[in-house]
Coordinates of C-alpha atoms in Angstrom, one line a residue:
X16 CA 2.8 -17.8 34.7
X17 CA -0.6 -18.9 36.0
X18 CA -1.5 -15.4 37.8
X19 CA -1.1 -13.2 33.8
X20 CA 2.5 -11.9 35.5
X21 CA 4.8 -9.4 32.9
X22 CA 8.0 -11.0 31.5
X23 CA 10.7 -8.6 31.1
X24 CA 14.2 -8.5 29.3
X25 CA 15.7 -5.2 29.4
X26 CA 19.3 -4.7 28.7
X27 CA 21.5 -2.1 30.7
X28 CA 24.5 -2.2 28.0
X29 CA 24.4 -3.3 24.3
X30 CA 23.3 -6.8 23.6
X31 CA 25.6 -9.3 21.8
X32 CA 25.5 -12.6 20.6
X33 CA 22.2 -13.3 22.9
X34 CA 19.1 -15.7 22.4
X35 CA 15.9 -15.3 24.4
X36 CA 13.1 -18.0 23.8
X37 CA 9.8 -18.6 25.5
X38 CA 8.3 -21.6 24.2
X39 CA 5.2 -23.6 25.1
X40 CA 4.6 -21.0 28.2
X41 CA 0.6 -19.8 29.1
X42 CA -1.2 -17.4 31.0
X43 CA 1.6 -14.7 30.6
X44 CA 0.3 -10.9 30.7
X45 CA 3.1 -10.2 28.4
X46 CA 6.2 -10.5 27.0
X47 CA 8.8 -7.3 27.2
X48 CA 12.5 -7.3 25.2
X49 CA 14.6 -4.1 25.6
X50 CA 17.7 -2.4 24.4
X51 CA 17.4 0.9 24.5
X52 CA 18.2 2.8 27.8
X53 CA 20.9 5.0 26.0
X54 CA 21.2 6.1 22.3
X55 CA 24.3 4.6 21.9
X56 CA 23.3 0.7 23.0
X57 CA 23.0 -2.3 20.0
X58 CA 21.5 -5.2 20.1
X59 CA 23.9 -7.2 17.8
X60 CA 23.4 -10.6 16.9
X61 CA 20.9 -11.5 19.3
X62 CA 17.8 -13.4 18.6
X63 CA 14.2 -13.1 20.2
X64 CA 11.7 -16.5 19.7
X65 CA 8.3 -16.9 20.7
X66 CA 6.6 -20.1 19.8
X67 CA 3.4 -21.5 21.0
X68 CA 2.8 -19.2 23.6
X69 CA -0.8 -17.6 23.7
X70 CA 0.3 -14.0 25.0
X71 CA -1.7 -10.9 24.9
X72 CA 0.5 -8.5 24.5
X73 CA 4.7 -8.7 23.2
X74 CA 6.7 -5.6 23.3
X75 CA 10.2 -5.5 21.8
X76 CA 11.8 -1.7 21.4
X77 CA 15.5 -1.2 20.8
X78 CA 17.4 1.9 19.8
X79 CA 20.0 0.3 17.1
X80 CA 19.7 -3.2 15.8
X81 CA 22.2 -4.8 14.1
X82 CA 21.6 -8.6 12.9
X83 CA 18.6 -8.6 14.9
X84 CA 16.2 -11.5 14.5
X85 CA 12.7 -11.6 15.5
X86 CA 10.4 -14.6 15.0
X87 CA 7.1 -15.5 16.4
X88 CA 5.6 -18.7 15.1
X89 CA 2.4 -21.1 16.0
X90 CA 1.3 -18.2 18.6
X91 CA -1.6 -16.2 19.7
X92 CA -0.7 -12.7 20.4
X93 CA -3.4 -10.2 20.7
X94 CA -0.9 -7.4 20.0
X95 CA 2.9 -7.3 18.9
X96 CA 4.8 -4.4 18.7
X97 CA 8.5 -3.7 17.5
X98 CA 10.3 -0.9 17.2
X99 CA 14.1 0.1 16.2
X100 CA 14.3 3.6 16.8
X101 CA 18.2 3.8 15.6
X102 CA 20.0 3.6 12.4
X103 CA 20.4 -0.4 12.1
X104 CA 21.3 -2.8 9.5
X105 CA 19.9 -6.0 9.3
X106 CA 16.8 -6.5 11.4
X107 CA 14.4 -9.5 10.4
X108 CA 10.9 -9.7 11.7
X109 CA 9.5 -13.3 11.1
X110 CA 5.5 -14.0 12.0
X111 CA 4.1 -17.6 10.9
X112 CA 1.4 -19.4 11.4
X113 CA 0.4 -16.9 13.9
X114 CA -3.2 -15.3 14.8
X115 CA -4.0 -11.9 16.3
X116 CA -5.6 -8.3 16.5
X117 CA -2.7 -5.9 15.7
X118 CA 0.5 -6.2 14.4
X119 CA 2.8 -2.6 14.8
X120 CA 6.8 -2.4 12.9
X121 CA 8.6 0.3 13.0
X122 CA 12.2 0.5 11.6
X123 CA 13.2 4.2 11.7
X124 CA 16.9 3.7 9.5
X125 CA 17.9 0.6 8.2
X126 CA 19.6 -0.9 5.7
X127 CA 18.9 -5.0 4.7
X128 CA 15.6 -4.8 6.6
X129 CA 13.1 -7.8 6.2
X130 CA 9.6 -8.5 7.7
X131 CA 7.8 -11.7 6.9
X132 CA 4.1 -12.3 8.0
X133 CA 3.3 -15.6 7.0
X134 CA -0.1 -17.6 7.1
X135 CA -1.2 -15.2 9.8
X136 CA -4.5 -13.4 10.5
X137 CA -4.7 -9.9 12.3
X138 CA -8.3 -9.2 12.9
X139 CA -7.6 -5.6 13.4
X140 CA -4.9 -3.6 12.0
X141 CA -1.3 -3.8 10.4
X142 CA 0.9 -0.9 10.6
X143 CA 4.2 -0.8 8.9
X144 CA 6.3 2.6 9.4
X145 CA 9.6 1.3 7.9
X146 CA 12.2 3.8 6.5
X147 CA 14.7 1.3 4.9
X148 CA 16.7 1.4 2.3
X149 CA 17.4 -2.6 0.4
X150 CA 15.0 -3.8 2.5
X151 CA 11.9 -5.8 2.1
X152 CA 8.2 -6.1 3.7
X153 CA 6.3 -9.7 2.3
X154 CA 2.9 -10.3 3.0
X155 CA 1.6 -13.6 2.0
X156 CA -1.5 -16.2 2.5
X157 CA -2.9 -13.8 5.4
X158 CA -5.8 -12.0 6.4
X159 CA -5.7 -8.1 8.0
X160 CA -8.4 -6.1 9.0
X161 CA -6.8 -3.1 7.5
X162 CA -3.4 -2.3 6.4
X163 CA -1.5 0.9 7.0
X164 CA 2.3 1.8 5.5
X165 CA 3.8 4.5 6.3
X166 CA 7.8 5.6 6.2
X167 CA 10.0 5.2 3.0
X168 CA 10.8 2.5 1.1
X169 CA 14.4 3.6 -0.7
X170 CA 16.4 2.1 -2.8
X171 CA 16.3 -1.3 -3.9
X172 CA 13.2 -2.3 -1.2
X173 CA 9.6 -3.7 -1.4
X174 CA 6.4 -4.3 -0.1
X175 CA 4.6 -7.4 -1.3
X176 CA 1.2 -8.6 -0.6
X177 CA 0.7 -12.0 -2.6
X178 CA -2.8 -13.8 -1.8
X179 CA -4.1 -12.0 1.4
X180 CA -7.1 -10.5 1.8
X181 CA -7.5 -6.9 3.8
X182 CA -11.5 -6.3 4.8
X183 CA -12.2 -3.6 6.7
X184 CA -16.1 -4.5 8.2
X185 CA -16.0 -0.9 10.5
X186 CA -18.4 1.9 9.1
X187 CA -16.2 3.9 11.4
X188 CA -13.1 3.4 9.4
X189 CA -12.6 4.8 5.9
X190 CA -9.6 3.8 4.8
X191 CA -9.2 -0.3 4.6
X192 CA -5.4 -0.2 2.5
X193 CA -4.0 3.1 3.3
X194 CA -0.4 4.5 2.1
X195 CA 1.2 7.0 2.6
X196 CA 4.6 5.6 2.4
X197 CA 7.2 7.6 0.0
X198 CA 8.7 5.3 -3.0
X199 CA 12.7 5.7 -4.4
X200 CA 13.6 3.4 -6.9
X201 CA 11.5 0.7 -5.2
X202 CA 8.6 -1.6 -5.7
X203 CA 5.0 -1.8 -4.4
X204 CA 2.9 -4.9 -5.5
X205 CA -0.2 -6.4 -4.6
X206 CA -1.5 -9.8 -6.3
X207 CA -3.9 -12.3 -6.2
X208 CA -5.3 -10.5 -3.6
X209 CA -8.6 -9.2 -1.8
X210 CA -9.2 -5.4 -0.8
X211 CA -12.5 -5.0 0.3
X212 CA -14.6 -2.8 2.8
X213 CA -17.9 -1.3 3.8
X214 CA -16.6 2.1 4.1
X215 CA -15.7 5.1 1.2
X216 CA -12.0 3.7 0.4
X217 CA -10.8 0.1 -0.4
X218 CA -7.4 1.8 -1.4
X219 CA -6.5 5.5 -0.3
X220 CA -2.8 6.3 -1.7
X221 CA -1.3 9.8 -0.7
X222 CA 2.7 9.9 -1.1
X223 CA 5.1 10.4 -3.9
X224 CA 6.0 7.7 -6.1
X225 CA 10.0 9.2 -7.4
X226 CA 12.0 7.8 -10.4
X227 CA 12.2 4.3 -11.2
X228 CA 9.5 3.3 -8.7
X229 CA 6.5 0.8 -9.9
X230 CA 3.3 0.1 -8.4
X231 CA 1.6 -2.7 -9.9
X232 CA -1.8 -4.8 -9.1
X233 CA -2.3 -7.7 -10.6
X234 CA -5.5 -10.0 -10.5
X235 CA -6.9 -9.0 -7.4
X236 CA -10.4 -8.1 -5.8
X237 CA -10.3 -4.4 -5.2
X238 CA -14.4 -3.5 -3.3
X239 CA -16.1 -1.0 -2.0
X240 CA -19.7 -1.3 -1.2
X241 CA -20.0 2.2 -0.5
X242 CA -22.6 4.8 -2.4
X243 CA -21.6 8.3 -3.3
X244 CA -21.3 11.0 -5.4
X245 CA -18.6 11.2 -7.4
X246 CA -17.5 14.9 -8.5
X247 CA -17.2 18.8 -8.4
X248 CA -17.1 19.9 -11.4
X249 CA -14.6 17.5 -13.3
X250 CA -12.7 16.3 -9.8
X251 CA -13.0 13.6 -8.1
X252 CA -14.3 14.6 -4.7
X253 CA -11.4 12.9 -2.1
X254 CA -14.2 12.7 0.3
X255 CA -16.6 10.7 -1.5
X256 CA -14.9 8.0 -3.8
X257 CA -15.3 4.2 -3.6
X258 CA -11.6 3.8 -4.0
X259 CA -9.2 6.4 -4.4
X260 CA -5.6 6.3 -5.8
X261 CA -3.7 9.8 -5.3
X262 CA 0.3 9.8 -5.8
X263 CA 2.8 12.2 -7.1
X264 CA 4.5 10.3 -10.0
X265 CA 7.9 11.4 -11.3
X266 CA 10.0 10.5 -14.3
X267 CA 10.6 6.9 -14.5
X268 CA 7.2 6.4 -12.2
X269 CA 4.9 3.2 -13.3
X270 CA 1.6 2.6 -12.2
X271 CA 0.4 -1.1 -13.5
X272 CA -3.3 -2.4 -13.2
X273 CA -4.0 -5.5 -15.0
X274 CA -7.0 -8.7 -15.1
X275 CA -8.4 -6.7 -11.4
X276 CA -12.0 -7.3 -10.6
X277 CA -12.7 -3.9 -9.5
X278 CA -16.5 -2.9 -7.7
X279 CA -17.6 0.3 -6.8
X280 CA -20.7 1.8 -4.9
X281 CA -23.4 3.4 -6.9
X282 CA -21.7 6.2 -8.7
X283 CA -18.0 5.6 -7.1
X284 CA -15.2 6.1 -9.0
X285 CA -10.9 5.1 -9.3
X286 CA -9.5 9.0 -9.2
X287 CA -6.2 9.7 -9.6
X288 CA -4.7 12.9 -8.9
X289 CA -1.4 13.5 -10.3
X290 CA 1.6 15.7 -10.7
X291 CA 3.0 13.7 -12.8
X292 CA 6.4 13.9 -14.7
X293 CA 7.7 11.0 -17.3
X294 CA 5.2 8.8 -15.6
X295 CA 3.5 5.6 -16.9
X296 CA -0.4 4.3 -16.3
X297 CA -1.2 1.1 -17.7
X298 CA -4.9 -0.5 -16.9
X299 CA -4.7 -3.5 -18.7
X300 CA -7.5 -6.3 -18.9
X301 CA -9.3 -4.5 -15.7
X302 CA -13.1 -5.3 -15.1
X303 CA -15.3 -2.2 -13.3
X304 CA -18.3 -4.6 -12.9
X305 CA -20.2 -1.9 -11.6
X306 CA -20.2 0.8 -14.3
X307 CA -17.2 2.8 -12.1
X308 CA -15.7 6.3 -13.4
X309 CA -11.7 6.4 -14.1
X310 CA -10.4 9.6 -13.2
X311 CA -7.0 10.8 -14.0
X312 CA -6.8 14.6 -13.3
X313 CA -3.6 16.5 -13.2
X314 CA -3.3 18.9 -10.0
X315 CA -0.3 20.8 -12.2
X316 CA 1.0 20.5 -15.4
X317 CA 1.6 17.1 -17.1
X318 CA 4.7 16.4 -18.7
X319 CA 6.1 13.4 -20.8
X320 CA 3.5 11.0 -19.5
X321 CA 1.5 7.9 -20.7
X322 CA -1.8 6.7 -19.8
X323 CA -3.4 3.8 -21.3
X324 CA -6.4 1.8 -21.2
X325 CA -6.8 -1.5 -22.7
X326 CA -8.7 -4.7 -22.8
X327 CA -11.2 -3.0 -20.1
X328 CA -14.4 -3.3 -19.8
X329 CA -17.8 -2.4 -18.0
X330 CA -16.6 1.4 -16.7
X331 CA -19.1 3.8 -16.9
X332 CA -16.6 6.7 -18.4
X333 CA -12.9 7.1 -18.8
X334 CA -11.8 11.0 -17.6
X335 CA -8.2 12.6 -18.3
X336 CA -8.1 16.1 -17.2
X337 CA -5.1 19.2 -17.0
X338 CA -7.3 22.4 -16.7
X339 CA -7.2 23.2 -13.0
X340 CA -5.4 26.0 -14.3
X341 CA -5.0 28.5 -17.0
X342 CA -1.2 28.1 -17.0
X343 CA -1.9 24.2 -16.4
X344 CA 0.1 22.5 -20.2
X345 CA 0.3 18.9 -20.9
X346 CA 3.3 18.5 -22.7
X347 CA 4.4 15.7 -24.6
X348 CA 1.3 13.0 -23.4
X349 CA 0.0 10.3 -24.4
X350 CA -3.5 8.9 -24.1
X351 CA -4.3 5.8 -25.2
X352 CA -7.4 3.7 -25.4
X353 CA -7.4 0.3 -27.0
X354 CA -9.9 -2.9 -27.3
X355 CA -12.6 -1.0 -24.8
X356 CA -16.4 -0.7 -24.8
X357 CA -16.9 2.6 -22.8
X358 CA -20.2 4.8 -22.7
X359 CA -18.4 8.4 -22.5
X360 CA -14.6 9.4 -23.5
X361 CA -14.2 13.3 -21.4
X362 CA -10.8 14.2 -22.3
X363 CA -10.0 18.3 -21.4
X364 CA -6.5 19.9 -21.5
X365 CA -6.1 23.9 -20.9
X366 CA -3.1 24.1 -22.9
X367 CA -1.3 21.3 -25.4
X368 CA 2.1 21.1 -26.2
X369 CA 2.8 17.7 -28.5
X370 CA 0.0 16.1 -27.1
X371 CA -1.2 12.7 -28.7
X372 CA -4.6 10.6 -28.0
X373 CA -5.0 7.6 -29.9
X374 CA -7.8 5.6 -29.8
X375 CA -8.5 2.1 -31.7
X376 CA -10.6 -1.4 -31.6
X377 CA -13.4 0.3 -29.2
X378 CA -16.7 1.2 -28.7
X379 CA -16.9 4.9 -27.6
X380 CA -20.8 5.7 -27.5
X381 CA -19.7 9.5 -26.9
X382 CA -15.9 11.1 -27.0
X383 CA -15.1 14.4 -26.4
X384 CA -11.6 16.6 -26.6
X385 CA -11.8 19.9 -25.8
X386 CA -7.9 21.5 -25.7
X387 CA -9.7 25.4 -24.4
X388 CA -6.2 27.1 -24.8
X389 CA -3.2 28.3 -27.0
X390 CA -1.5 25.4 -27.9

């Protein structure tokens, strides 16, 4: 299409049983797949390739999707976008071996969703806003400017990021891995991976994590470069951490760091904030090579929870706090520091209720447990 003309497939009815290809085909403008003119169309069955095709720009939209079957491979497309706006079942996304700017999914209601993105690079941005429940996002062997997940990932589902790097260069952009995705009995994990950027947060987490969910990292780069102040008063300031962790963790809830490299501006810090109920947090053979603060600090009261810190070293200080209010209790906690060389221990509950710190095997220069209330 020497003169950059618009291919378009748009569907007036449901789609059945259909495959659309463009293979080997330059100078295209774009590439356009629809089925979606009336709530009630499906595109069932069908399949959409496109394979070594240098595109700028491929569109695909469709209201309901059932065994629908995406894949891109060998290609350079500036920008791809897909979108199932309808409850579905079964929709496959499949990028490989491909190289862009922006990739954009959105599955609004599916079950037995999958997207792949395979030994790909997207300079920009990667947005995933998937609602799904059995369903499962894999990321592997491919570099992304930033990363953005949004939606929720229910029951049974995943997103996995196994040996890609994220690196956000932009001083205009804060947030380089930014969720805000709700978890249900589902998994987040990020391994042997790099998460790196100029700006305040390599990782900036804001959603609830519900019952039997787990996030784990596992040997990965996590670094900011950025210097700031760390705190008011004892909180972590959200505006002015090196990376930043916030989630809601309920009962059953696991958060799992272990053998990360983790580098922190001047005075940066990994702050959690929690409400936090029957939830785990394990940092586990963790390096902070540059003297970084971990914050836990409860934003209600803490119930039947366990935080531990083990075979860590090189963090400045290690901070659990439940005293943002007088009526704030931390009932039935555990804290738990093992095999670590740490300057400072801060450790300040309003009120107690069967609450149990436990400390052995470290170097604690300075510890302090202040419980200010009846308990």
């Amino acid at each position: 299409h020497y003169s950059k003309g618009k291919l378009y497939v748009y569907h007036v009815a449901s789609s059945n049983n259909n495959y659309f290809v463009v293979n080997h085909s330059i100078n295209l403008a774009s590439i356009n797949y629809y089925c979606l003119a009336s709530a009630s169309y499906t595109s069932s069955n069908d399949v959409v390739g496109i394979y070594d095709v240098v595109v700028p720009v491929v569109v695909i939209g469709v209201t309901r999707a059932v065994n629908l079957h995406v894949d891109t491979a060998n290609s350079a497309i500036a920008s791809l976008t897909l979108t199932v706006s309808g409850v579905s079942n079964n929709v496959t996304l499949r990028q490989h071996n491909n190289v862009g700017d922006t990739l954009a999914v959105t599955i609004s209601s599916s079950d037995d969703a999958t997207v792949s993105l395979t030994d790909s690079s997207y300079a920009k941005l990667v947005t995933m806003n998937v609602v799904a429940t059995d369903s499962h996002v894999t990321v592997n062997r491919t570099y992304m400017g930033r990363f953005r997940n949004f939606g929720s990932y229910k029951t049974g589902s995943s997103l996995l990021i196994d040996q890609s790097t994220i690196e956000n260069t932009l001083t205009s952009v804060q947030k380089a891995f930014e969720n805000t995705a709700l978890f249900t009995a589902s998994l987040l994990e990020v391994r042997r991976s790099r998460i790196l950027t100029v700006e305040r947060f390599a990782m900036y987490f804001a959603a609830h994590v519900y019952a039997g969910s787990v996030h784990r990292f596992v040997d990965n780069e996590i670094k900011t470069t950025y210097p700031t102040t760390i705190t008011s008063g004892n909180q972590p300031l959200q505006s002015a951490i090196g990376y930043y962790y916030v989630n809601y963790f309920y009962t059953g809830a696991v958060l799992e760091m272990a053998r990360n490299n983790i580098t922190v501006g001047t005075q940066s810090a990994f702050g959690l904030y929690l409400n936090q109920n029957g939830g785990r947090i394990v940092h586990d053979h963790t390096n902070h090579y540059s003297k970084g603060k971990l914050y836990v600090y409860h934003v209600a009261s803490s119930n039947n929870n366990y935080f531990v810190v083990n075979h860590s070293i090189n963090l400045a200080s290690i901070n659990y706090y439940c005293l943002a209010s007088a009526s704030y209790t931390s009932s039935n906690d555990v804290v738990g520091i093992y095999d670590v060389v740490v300057p400072v221990v801060v450790i300040g509950v309003t009120k107690a209720v069967n609450l149990h710190i436990d400390t052995a095997n470290s170097a604690i220069a300075s510890l302090t447990l202040t419980v200010s209330g009846v308990s």
